[in-house]
Short mmCIF file of C-alpha atoms in Angstrom, two decimals:
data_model
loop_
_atom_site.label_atom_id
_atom_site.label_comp_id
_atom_site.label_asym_id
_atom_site.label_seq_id
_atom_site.Cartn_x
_atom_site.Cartn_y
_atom_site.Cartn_z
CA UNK A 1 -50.30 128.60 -56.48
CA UNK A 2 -51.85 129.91 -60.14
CA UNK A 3 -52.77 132.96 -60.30
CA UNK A 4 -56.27 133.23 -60.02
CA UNK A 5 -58.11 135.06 -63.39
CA UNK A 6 -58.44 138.54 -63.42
CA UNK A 7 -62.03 139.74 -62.29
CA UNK A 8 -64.98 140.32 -65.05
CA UNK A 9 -62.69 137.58 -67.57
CA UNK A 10 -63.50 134.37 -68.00
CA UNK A 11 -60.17 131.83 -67.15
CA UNK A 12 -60.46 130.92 -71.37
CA UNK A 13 -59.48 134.58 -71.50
CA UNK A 14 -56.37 134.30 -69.73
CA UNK A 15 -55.02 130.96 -71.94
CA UNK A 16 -52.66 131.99 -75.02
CA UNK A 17 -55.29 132.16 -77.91
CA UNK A 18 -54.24 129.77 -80.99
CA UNK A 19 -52.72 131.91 -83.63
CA UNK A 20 -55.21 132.52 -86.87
CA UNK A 21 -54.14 130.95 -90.04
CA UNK A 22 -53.67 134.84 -91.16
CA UNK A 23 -51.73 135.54 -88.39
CA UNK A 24 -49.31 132.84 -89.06
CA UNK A 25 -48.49 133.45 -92.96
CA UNK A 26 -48.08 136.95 -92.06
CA UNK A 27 -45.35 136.06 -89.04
CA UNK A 28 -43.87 133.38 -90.79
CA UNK A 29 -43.24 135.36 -94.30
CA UNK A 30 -41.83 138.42 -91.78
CA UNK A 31 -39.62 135.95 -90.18
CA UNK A 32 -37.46 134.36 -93.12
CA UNK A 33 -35.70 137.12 -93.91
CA UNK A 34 -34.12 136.49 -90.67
CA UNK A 35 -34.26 133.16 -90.95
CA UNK A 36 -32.47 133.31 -94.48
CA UNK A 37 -29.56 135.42 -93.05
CA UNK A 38 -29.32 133.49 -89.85
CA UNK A 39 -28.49 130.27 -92.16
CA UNK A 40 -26.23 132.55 -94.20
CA UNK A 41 -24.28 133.05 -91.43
CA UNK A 42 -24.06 130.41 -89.22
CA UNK A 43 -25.17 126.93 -91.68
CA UNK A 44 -27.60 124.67 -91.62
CA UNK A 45 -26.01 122.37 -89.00
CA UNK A 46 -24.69 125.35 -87.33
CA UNK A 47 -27.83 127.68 -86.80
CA UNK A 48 -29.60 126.26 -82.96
CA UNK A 49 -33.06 126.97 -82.47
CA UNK A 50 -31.77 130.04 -79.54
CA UNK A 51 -29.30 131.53 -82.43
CA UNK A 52 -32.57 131.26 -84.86
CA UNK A 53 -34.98 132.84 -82.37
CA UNK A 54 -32.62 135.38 -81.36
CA UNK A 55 -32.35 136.44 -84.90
CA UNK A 56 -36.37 136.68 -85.48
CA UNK A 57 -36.59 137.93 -82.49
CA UNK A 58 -39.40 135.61 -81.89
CA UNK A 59 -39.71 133.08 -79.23
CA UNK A 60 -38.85 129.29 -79.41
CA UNK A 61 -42.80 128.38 -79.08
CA UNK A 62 -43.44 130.61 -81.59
CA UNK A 63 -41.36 129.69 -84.32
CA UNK A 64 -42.74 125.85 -83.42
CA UNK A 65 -45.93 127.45 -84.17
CA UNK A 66 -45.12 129.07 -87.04
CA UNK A 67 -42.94 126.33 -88.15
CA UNK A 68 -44.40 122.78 -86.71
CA UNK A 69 -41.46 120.86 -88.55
CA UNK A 70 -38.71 122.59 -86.81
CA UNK A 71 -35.30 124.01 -88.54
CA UNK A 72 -35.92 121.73 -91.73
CA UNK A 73 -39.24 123.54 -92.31
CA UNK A 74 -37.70 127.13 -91.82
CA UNK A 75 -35.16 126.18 -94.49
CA UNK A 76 -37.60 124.91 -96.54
CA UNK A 77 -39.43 127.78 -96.07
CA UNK A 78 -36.15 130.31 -96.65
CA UNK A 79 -35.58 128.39 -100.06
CA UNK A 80 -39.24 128.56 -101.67
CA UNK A 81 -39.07 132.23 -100.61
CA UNK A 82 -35.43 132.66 -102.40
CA UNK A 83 -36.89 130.48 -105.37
CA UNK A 84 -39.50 132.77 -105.52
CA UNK A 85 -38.06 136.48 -105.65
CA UNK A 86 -35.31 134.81 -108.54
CA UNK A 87 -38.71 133.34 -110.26
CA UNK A 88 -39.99 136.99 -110.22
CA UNK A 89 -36.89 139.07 -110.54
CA UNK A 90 -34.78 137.22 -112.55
CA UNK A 91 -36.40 133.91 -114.64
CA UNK A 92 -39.31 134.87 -115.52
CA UNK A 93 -37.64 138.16 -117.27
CA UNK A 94 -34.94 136.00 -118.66
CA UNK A 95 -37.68 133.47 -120.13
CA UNK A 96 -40.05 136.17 -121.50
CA UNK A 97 -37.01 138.24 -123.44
CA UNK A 98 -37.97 139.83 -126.28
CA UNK A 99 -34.50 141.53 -125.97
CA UNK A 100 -31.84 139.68 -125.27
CA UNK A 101 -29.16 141.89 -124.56
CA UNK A 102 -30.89 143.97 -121.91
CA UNK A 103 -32.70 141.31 -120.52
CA UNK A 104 -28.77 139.57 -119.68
CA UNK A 105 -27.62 143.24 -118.46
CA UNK A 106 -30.67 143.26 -116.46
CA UNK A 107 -29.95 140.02 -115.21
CA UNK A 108 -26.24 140.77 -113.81
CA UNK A 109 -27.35 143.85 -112.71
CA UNK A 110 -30.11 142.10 -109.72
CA UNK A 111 -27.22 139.05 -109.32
CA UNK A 112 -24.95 142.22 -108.39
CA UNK A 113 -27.36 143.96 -106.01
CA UNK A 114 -28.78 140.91 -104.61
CA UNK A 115 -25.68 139.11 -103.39
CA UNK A 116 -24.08 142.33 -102.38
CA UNK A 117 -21.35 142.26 -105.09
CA UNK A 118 -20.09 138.98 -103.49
CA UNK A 119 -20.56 139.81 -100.44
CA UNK A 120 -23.74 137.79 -99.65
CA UNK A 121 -23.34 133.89 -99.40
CA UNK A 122 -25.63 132.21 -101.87
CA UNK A 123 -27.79 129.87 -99.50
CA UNK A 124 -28.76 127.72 -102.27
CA UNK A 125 -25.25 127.21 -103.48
CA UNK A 126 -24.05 126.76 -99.88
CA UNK A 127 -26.79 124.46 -98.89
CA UNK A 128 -25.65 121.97 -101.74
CA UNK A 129 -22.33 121.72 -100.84
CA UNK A 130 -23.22 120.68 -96.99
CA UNK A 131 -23.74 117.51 -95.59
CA UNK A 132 -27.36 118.79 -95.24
CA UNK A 133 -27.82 119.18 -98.72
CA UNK A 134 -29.33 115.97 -99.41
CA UNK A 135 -32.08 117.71 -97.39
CA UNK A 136 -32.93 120.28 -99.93
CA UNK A 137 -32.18 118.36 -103.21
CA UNK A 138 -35.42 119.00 -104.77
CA UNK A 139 -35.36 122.41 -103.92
CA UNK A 140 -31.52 123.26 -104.84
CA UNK A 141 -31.73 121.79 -108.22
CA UNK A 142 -35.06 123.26 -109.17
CA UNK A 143 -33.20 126.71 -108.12
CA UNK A 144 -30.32 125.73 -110.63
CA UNK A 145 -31.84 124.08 -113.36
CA UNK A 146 -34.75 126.70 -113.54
CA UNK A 147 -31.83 129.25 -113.38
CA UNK A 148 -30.10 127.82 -116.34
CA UNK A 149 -32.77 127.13 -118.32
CA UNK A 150 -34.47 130.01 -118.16
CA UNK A 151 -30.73 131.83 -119.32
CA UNK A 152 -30.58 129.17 -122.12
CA UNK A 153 -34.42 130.32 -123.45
CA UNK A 154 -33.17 134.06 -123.47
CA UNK A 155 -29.89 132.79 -125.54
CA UNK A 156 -31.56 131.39 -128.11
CA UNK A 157 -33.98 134.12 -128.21
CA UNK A 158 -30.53 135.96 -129.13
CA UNK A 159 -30.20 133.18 -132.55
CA UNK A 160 -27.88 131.02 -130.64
CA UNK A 161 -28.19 127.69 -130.98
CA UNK A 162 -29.31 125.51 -128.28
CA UNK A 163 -26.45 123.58 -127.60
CA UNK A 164 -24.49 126.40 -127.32
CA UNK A 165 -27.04 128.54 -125.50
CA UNK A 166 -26.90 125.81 -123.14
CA UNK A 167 -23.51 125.51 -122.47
CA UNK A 168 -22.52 129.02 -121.82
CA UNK A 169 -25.80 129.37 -119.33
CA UNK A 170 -24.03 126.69 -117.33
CA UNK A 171 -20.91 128.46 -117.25
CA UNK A 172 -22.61 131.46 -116.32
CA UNK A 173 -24.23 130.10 -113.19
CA UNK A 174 -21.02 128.68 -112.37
CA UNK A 175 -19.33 131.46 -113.08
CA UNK A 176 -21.40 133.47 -110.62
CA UNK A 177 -21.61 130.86 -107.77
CA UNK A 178 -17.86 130.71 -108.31
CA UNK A 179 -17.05 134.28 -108.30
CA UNK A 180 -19.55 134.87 -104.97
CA UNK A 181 -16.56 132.03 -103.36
CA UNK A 182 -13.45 133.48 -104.77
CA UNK A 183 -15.12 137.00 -103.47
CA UNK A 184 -15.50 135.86 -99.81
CA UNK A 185 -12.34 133.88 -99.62
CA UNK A 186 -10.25 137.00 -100.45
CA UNK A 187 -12.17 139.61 -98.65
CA UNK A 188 -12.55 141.56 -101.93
CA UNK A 189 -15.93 142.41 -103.51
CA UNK A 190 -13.66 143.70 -106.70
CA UNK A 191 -13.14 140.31 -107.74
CA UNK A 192 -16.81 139.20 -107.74
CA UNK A 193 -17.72 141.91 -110.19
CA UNK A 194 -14.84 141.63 -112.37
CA UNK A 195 -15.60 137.87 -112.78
CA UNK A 196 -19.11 139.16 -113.56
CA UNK A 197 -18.44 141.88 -115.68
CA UNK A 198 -16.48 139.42 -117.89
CA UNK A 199 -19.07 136.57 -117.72
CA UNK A 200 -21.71 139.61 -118.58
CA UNK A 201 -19.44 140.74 -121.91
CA UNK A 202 -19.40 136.80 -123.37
CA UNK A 203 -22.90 136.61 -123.28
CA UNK A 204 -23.50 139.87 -124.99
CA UNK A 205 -20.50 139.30 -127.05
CA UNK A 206 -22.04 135.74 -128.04
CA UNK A 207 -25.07 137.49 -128.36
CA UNK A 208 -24.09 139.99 -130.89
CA UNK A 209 -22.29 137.69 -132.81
CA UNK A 210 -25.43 135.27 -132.98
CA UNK A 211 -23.75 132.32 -131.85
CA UNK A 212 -19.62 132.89 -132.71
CA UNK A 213 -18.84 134.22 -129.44
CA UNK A 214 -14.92 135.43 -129.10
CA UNK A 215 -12.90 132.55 -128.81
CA UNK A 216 -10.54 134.81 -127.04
CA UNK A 217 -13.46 135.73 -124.37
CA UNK A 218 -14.21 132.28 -123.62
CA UNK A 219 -10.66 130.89 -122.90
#
């Protein structure tokens, strides 16, 4: 039998009240952290809607509220939230250089923090090598090309020319993304910021030199 309404309420008291639009940005943008690490650890593919919930600590019926189009909409969500701390952190600072060389040492310095000295999987990075990448392909290559860009700008800020500037931005990214891997698959944070420290002194080097970076550096 239902239970009969409690007395002095009225029964539309006693009926979950539909979440205010305020209430919802709030929860969802407190939820993605979760969310983000939750994907980190167990994929795309991998991460059920109980291992997802457990991890928010939020209820299935509310993350449907918060999220209406389910685990692609989370992700979607977890990426424009990523997107937007590197736009803030990291590109903007790296497209507005006035200094070059700090703005690069700055640069390495959040990349070091931020994925843990190799110790944090890149979601981005990891997205786009899924099978659920195709997904996300807007939102992985705006992360990248924005990311390499934006590097590019602050090289040629430095007097390097653009080709160049180009060139060793992509091999910077790479670099990273490659060292974050290499990091994970020996169990050794060490080797993520060696590989960055070295990726750090070419662009300085390349830098200094205003477009002769050390052959020697490069190899």
């Amino acid at each position: 039998m239902a239970a009969r309404p409690s007395p002095g309420r009225s029964p539309l008291a006693e009926r979950p009240q539909p979440l205010s639009g305020k209430r919802v940005l709030t929860d969802r943008a407190n939820a993605l952290p979760a969310l983000a690490e939750a994907f980190r650890e167990h994929g795309f593919e991998g991460a059920s809607l109980s291992m997802l919930s457990k991890a928010t600590g939020l209820g299935k019926g509310s993350l449907y509220n918060f999220f209406p189009g389910g685990k692609a909409e989370m992700m979607e969500a977890v990426l424009a939230d990523i997107d937007a701390w590197f736009a803030r952190a990291i590109f903007a600072a790296l497209e507005q250089a006035s200094d070059p060389a700090s703005s690069i040492t700055a640069m390495f310095a959040d990349v070091t923090a931020y994925f843990e000295s190799g110790g944090r999987v890149c979601l981005v990075g990891w997205l786009g090598l899924g099978s659920s990448g195709d997904l996300f392909a807007v939102s992985i290559r705006r992360y990248f090309t924005r990311w390499i860009s934006a590097l590019a700008r602050c090289l040629e800020t430095g007097r390097l020319p653009s080709a160049l500037a180009m060139r060793l931005a992509e091999e910077t990214v790479a670099g990273i993304q490659g060292a974050i891997v290499l990091a994970r698959a020996l169990g050794e944070n060490a080797a993520f910021v060696r590989i960055v420290r070295r990726l750090e002194a070419t662009l300085l080097d390349a830098v200094a030199r205003r477009g002769h970076p050390s052959d020697a550096i490069l190899a």
